[in-house]
Structure formats: structure tokens, C-alpha cells
Amino acid sequence: MRMGPAELVQAAAMARRFYLEGKSKIQIAEEFGVSRFKVARVLETALERDLVRIEIRVPAELDAERSDALRARYGLRHAVVVESPADEQDDAADPENLGEVAADLLGELVTEGDVLGLAWGRSTIHMAAALDRLPPCTVVQLTGVYDAGTAERGSVEAVRRAAQVSGGEAHPIYAPMLLPDPATAAALRDQTGIARAFEYFDKVTVAAVSIGSWEPGISTVHDMLSDAERAHYASLGVAAEMSAHLFDADGRRVGRDLGERCITVEADRLRRIPEVVAIAGGQRKAAAIGAVLRSGLVTSLVTDTAAADYLLTESAAGVRPALERADPDGE
């Protein structure tokens, strides 16, 4: 039925009160002398007749539909999907714009007095470089560095940068991530500066981590091992790496002996951190991201459309809500 001029004017007025002025349906009903059910019907009709148009707009680089679908599928607290660069190669990983978006997300998540943990990774380094706002917080390094010779340009600098932006304390770790044997790693953990950083691990409230797939150039740990060691861990079914922890395709931790040689936050400590944001993208990392999401160690994800499309189409078998924080060492 056509709406007469009086009905159109009334519907427009009610819609203005509700959508623009934020008044409740009860308040509108009292103003116009009708029931709140009548107000609800008028507002519904206004939408149906195109009298009111609701437009949801986000920045062009964000894909809201994929983000929401990914959050729901994996039971994440936050999922942010950005458009993959138009010139991105199929074998590329972690587009730099992920770091910029992750920096903005940390600006939302971190509150005054939090302890922010940063693990080594190209994506976390890009994120730290893009930070322009953080409330006062302590920043601690969660892993050793890929190469001690690049510490000043890597995770140590990322920790310093984040602390500078927030105005808080910085607790870097001046040590390699991987050591030749467990004894050397244990001795380093006991050194004063490193031990002080480790003391903060149980206080971390928000962490940012990277993810690697088990192949050259895409996993820090893979590139640090010998050919024989790579073959050994590959035989265990390793599909992903995060903060020197290895996972199979189902998100179970494998090769736990490697952790004894590493300077890194323990898996169980990671699982107890309230908010763990993984930053990873690209087709080559897509399967690895899925494995880590199943591990129960992360709560949120910043990724790109290339990885998101894979994650949204892979089999749902074995997918557990990330917020259940399942134990990756459980049977």
C-alpha cells in the first residue's frame, strides 16, 4: 500500500528521532501519542519502502564481511582482514599493511597499566614501526632474536619503539632465539637481563606474535636449523611455527624438545595471556595460520584476503573455538 503524505512525514520524523537522534521507541511513542509497537512497525516500513537507507562503511582496505565470517568460524575475539595488495605475488607472505592495521588494533586493545609482549617476527617489527599511539604500558620481549647481529633492527628495536610510544618501561632480550643445546639456553635464561624479562611473562596482558609455515623464508626457526634437524621435525608432521613452538596441521604441539634450546615464552604461559594477537597473511602461510588457530594459543588475528579465503573454505573438521584456549599439549 502507498503511504500518504501524512504517513510519510510521520515516518520520516520517527526515523530521524530513532536513527539520528538516538531516541528509544518508547520515547518516540510518547512524543507522537502512539504505542511503541506502532513505532516499530513504522520504522520497519520506512526501511522496506526505502525511506531510510542504512549504509555501513569501513575503510576500503578492510574487508568487514570476511573479518566477521573468520571471527565466527574460528571463535576469535577479534579478526581483521585487510585487502591483499593488488601486486602481491602468490608466494609473498605478510604484506606490510598488516603491520599498520595491527598497530591500530593494539591501540584499541592496550589499556593503561597493561604489559604488552612482543615476539620476534617480521610482521611484529612492521607493526611496531607503525605504532603512533599506545597508553602507558610496560613492553617486554617474548623471544630471543633471529640473529643477534640484527637485534638493533629487529625485535629489540620493536620493543624500544613500542615503549617509546607508550612512555612505559622496555624489557628487551639480547640473546639469540635458538641455541646449540639446552644447557647453553638454560645458562642464558639465568642471566640478569634475560631473567628480568622472563619475570614479566606471567604479567603480560596483551601479546603480538607472528606465524610461520614450515618452509624456507617463511619460518624463522626453519631457517635457523640444519638440514638434518629440518628433516627430523618435518617427519613429526610440523606444519606451522609460532614463537619457536611447532604445530602439526591439527594444532597439536610437536617437537617439544626444540623449546629446551630456545629463548622464548613457554606455550602454557602464552595460553594464559588474556589477549594474543597473531599477525600473518599470504597464501603461503594460510595453512599454517589455520594450524595455529586450532592450537588454542591465540585469541585474535590480523590477516589478509588471500589467507582468509583459504581459512574460510578449508574443512571445518577439527576447528575449535580459539577462545576456549585449549591446551595444545593435550591428547
Coordinates of C-alpha atoms in Angstrom, one line a residue, residues 9-321:
V9 CA 6.1 12.8 7.1
Q10 CA 5.5 10.9 10.4
A11 CA 7.7 8.0 9.3
A12 CA 10.5 10.4 8.4
A13 CA 10.2 12.2 11.7
M14 CA 10.2 8.9 13.7
A15 CA 13.2 7.6 11.7
R16 CA 15.1 10.9 12.4
R17 CA 14.4 10.6 16.1
F18 CA 15.5 6.9 16.2
Y19 CA 18.4 6.7 13.8
L20 CA 19.9 10.2 14.1
E21 CA 18.9 11.5 17.5
G22 CA 19.2 8.1 19.3
K23 CA 15.8 8.2 21.0
S24 CA 14.2 5.0 22.1
K25 CA 11.0 3.6 20.6
I26 CA 9.2 4.3 23.9
Q27 CA 10.3 8.0 23.9
I28 CA 9.1 8.3 20.3
A29 CA 5.8 6.7 21.1
E30 CA 5.2 9.1 23.9
E31 CA 6.1 12.1 21.7
F32 CA 3.7 11.1 18.9
G33 CA 1.0 9.6 21.1
V34 CA 1.1 6.1 19.7
S35 CA 2.2 2.7 21.0
R36 CA 5.8 1.6 20.8
F37 CA 4.6 -1.3 18.6
K38 CA 3.3 1.3 16.1
V39 CA 6.7 3.0 16.2
A40 CA 8.4 -0.4 15.5
R41 CA 6.0 -1.0 12.5
V42 CA 6.6 2.5 11.1
L43 CA 10.4 2.1 11.3
E44 CA 10.2 -1.3 9.7
T45 CA 8.0 0.1 6.9
A46 CA 10.4 3.0 6.4
L47 CA 13.2 0.5 5.7
E48 CA 11.1 -1.6 3.4
R49 CA 9.9 1.5 1.4
D50 CA 13.5 2.8 1.1
L51 CA 12.5 5.9 3.1
V52 CA 15.5 5.1 5.3
R53 CA 18.8 3.7 3.9
I54 CA 21.4 2.3 6.3
E55 CA 24.9 2.2 4.9
I56 CA 27.8 0.5 6.7
R57 CA 31.1 1.9 5.6
V58 CA 34.6 0.9 6.7
P59 CA 37.9 2.0 5.1
A60 CA 38.5 0.4 1.7
E61 CA 41.4 -1.7 2.8
L62 CA 39.3 -3.5 5.5
D63 CA 37.1 -6.4 4.5
A64 CA 34.3 -6.4 7.1
E65 CA 32.4 -9.4 5.7
R66 CA 35.4 -11.7 5.7
S67 CA 36.5 -10.4 9.1
D68 CA 33.2 -11.3 10.7
A69 CA 33.0 -14.7 8.9
L70 CA 36.5 -15.5 10.1
R71 CA 35.8 -14.4 13.6
A72 CA 32.7 -16.6 13.8
R73 CA 34.3 -19.7 12.1
Y74 CA 37.3 -19.9 14.5
G75 CA 35.7 -18.4 17.6
L76 CA 38.1 -15.5 17.7
R77 CA 37.7 -12.4 19.9
H78 CA 38.8 -10.2 17.0
A79 CA 39.5 -10.9 13.3
V80 CA 40.6 -8.1 11.0
V81 CA 41.0 -8.9 7.3
V82 CA 42.8 -6.4 5.0
E83 CA 42.8 -6.4 1.3
S84 CA 45.8 -8.2 -0.2
P85 CA 47.9 -5.8 -2.3
A86 CA 47.0 -5.9 -5.9
D87 CA 50.6 -6.5 -6.9
E88 CA 51.2 -9.2 -4.3
Q89 CA 52.9 -12.3 -5.6
D90 CA 51.4 -15.8 -4.9
D91 CA 54.5 -16.7 -2.9
A92 CA 54.5 -13.5 -0.8
A93 CA 53.9 -13.5 2.9
D94 CA 52.9 -11.0 5.5
P95 CA 52.1 -7.8 3.4
E96 CA 53.4 -4.8 5.2
N97 CA 50.0 -3.2 5.5
L98 CA 49.1 -6.0 8.1
G99 CA 51.6 -4.3 10.5
E100 CA 49.8 -0.9 10.1
V101 CA 46.4 -2.4 10.8
A102 CA 47.8 -4.4 13.7
A103 CA 49.3 -1.2 15.2
D104 CA 45.9 0.4 15.1
L105 CA 44.3 -2.7 16.7
L106 CA 46.9 -2.7 19.5
G107 CA 46.0 1.0 20.1
E108 CA 42.4 -0.2 20.8
L109 CA 43.3 -3.3 22.9
V110 CA 46.0 -2.0 25.2
T111 CA 44.9 0.0 28.2
E112 CA 46.9 1.9 30.8
G113 CA 48.9 -0.3 33.1
D114 CA 48.9 -3.3 30.7
V115 CA 52.0 -5.3 30.0
L116 CA 52.5 -5.7 26.2
G117 CA 54.5 -8.7 25.0
L118 CA 56.2 -8.7 21.5
A119 CA 57.5 -11.9 19.9
W120 CA 60.1 -11.9 17.1
G121 CA 58.7 -11.7 13.6
R122 CA 58.7 -9.5 10.5
S123 CA 55.1 -8.7 11.0
T124 CA 55.5 -7.6 14.6
I125 CA 58.5 -5.5 13.6
H126 CA 56.4 -3.8 10.9
M127 CA 53.7 -3.3 13.5
A128 CA 56.0 -1.7 16.0
A129 CA 57.3 0.7 13.3
A130 CA 53.8 1.8 12.5
L131 CA 52.7 2.4 16.1
D132 CA 51.7 6.0 16.8
R133 CA 49.6 5.7 19.9
L134 CA 49.6 3.4 23.0
P135 CA 48.5 4.2 26.5
P136 CA 51.2 4.0 29.2
C137 CA 52.3 0.3 29.5
T138 CA 55.3 -1.9 30.0
V139 CA 56.7 -3.6 27.0
V140 CA 58.5 -6.9 27.2
Q141 CA 60.2 -9.1 24.5
L142 CA 58.8 -12.6 24.4
T143 CA 61.5 -14.3 22.3
G144 CA 65.2 -14.1 21.5
V145 CA 66.2 -12.6 18.2
Y146 CA 66.7 -14.4 14.9
D147 CA 70.2 -13.1 14.6
A148 CA 71.9 -11.3 17.5
G149 CA 73.7 -9.2 14.9
T150 CA 70.4 -7.7 13.8
A151 CA 69.0 -7.1 17.2
E152 CA 69.0 -3.3 16.9
R153 CA 67.0 -3.5 13.7
G154 CA 64.6 -6.3 14.9
S155 CA 62.6 -7.3 17.9
V156 CA 64.8 -5.3 20.4
E157 CA 64.1 -2.2 18.4
A158 CA 60.4 -3.1 18.2
V159 CA 60.2 -3.3 22.0
R160 CA 62.0 0.0 22.4
R161 CA 59.8 1.7 19.8
A162 CA 56.6 0.5 21.5
A163 CA 57.9 1.6 24.9
Q164 CA 58.8 5.0 23.5
V165 CA 55.3 5.5 22.0
S166 CA 53.7 4.4 25.3
G167 CA 56.1 6.1 27.6
G168 CA 56.5 2.9 29.6
E169 CA 59.4 0.6 30.5
A170 CA 61.1 -1.6 28.0
H171 CA 62.4 -5.1 28.8
P172 CA 64.3 -6.4 25.7
I173 CA 66.1 -9.7 25.4
Y174 CA 69.7 -9.5 24.0
A175 CA 70.0 -13.2 23.1
P176 CA 69.5 -15.5 20.1
M177 CA 66.2 -17.3 19.8
L178 CA 67.8 -20.7 19.1
L179 CA 70.9 -22.0 21.0
P180 CA 73.1 -25.0 20.2
D181 CA 72.0 -27.1 23.2
P182 CA 69.6 -26.9 26.2
A183 CA 72.5 -26.2 28.7
T184 CA 73.5 -23.0 26.8
A185 CA 69.9 -21.9 26.7
A186 CA 69.4 -22.5 30.4
A187 CA 72.5 -20.6 31.2
L188 CA 71.3 -17.6 29.2
R189 CA 67.9 -17.7 30.8
D190 CA 69.6 -17.2 34.2
Q191 CA 71.4 -14.1 33.1
T192 CA 70.1 -11.0 34.9
G193 CA 68.6 -9.1 32.0
I194 CA 67.0 -12.1 30.4
A195 CA 65.7 -13.4 33.7
R196 CA 64.2 -10.0 34.4
A197 CA 62.3 -10.1 31.1
F198 CA 61.1 -13.7 31.8
E199 CA 59.7 -12.5 35.2
Y200 CA 57.3 -10.3 33.2
F201 CA 55.9 -13.2 31.1
D202 CA 53.2 -14.1 33.7
K203 CA 52.2 -10.4 33.8
V204 CA 51.6 -9.9 30.1
T205 CA 48.0 -9.0 29.3
V206 CA 48.3 -8.4 25.5
A207 CA 50.8 -10.1 23.2
A208 CA 51.5 -9.8 19.5
V209 CA 53.0 -12.8 17.7
S210 CA 53.9 -13.9 14.2
I211 CA 53.2 -17.2 12.4
G212 CA 55.5 -19.1 10.0
S213 CA 54.9 -22.1 7.8
W214 CA 57.5 -24.9 7.7
E215 CA 59.4 -23.8 4.6
P216 CA 62.5 -21.6 3.8
G217 CA 62.0 -17.9 4.2
I218 CA 58.6 -18.3 5.9
S219 CA 59.7 -19.7 9.2
T220 CA 62.4 -18.2 11.4
V221 CA 63.1 -21.5 13.2
H222 CA 63.2 -23.5 9.9
D223 CA 65.9 -21.2 8.6
M224 CA 68.0 -21.5 11.8
L225 CA 68.2 -25.3 11.8
S226 CA 70.4 -27.7 10.0
D227 CA 69.1 -29.8 7.1
A228 CA 69.1 -32.9 9.3
E229 CA 67.1 -31.1 12.0
R230 CA 64.6 -29.8 9.5
A231 CA 64.1 -33.2 8.1
H232 CA 63.6 -34.6 11.6
Y233 CA 60.9 -32.1 12.6
A234 CA 59.2 -32.4 9.2
S235 CA 58.9 -36.2 9.9
L236 CA 56.9 -35.3 13.0
G237 CA 54.3 -33.5 10.8
V238 CA 55.2 -29.9 11.6
A239 CA 53.0 -27.5 9.6
A240 CA 53.5 -24.2 11.5
E241 CA 55.7 -22.4 13.8
M242 CA 55.0 -19.6 16.3
S243 CA 57.5 -18.1 18.7
A244 CA 59.7 -21.2 18.3
H245 CA 56.8 -23.6 19.1
L246 CA 56.0 -26.2 16.4
F247 CA 52.5 -27.4 15.5
D248 CA 51.0 -30.1 13.3
A249 CA 48.0 -29.4 11.0
D250 CA 45.6 -30.1 13.8
G251 CA 47.2 -27.5 16.1
R252 CA 48.9 -30.0 18.4
R253 CA 52.4 -29.1 19.5
V254 CA 55.2 -31.3 18.1
G255 CA 59.0 -31.3 18.6
R256 CA 58.7 -30.0 22.1
D257 CA 62.4 -30.7 22.7
L258 CA 63.2 -27.7 20.5
G259 CA 61.9 -25.4 23.1
E260 CA 64.6 -26.5 25.5
R261 CA 67.1 -24.9 23.2
C262 CA 65.1 -21.7 22.7
I263 CA 64.8 -18.4 24.4
T264 CA 61.1 -17.9 24.2
V265 CA 57.9 -17.7 26.2
E266 CA 56.5 -21.1 27.1
A267 CA 53.4 -22.4 25.4
D268 CA 51.4 -22.6 28.6
R269 CA 52.3 -19.1 29.5
L270 CA 51.2 -17.9 26.1
R271 CA 47.9 -19.7 26.6
R272 CA 47.3 -17.8 29.9
I273 CA 47.8 -14.4 28.3
P274 CA 44.3 -12.8 28.0
E275 CA 44.8 -11.4 24.5
V276 CA 47.2 -12.9 22.0
V277 CA 47.0 -11.3 18.6
A278 CA 48.6 -13.2 15.7
I279 CA 49.7 -11.2 12.6
A280 CA 50.2 -13.2 9.5
G281 CA 49.0 -13.4 5.9
G282 CA 49.6 -14.5 2.4
Q283 CA 48.7 -17.7 0.6
R284 CA 51.9 -19.5 1.6
K285 CA 51.1 -19.0 5.3
A286 CA 47.3 -19.8 5.1
A287 CA 47.5 -23.4 6.2
A288 CA 50.0 -22.6 9.0
I289 CA 47.6 -19.9 10.3
G290 CA 44.8 -22.4 10.4
A291 CA 47.0 -24.8 12.4
V292 CA 47.9 -22.2 14.9
L293 CA 44.3 -21.1 15.3
R294 CA 43.5 -24.7 16.3
S295 CA 46.2 -24.7 18.9
G296 CA 44.3 -22.6 21.4
L297 CA 47.1 -20.2 21.9
V298 CA 45.8 -17.1 20.1
T299 CA 42.6 -15.1 20.6
S300 CA 42.7 -12.7 17.7
L301 CA 44.0 -12.5 14.1
V302 CA 45.1 -9.8 11.7
T303 CA 45.4 -11.3 8.2
D304 CA 44.7 -10.6 4.5
T305 CA 42.1 -11.7 2.0
A306 CA 44.5 -14.3 0.4
A307 CA 44.8 -16.2 3.7
A308 CA 41.2 -15.5 4.8
D309 CA 39.8 -17.1 1.6
Y310 CA 41.7 -20.3 2.3
L311 CA 40.7 -20.3 6.0
L312 CA 37.0 -19.8 5.2
T313 CA 37.0 -22.7 2.7
E314 CA 39.1 -25.3 4.4
S315 CA 37.3 -28.2 6.2
A316 CA 35.7 -27.3 9.4
A317 CA 36.8 -30.6 10.9
G318 CA 38.9 -30.1 14.0
V319 CA 38.2 -26.4 14.3
R320 CA 37.8 -25.5 17.9
P321 CA 36.8 -22.0 19.2

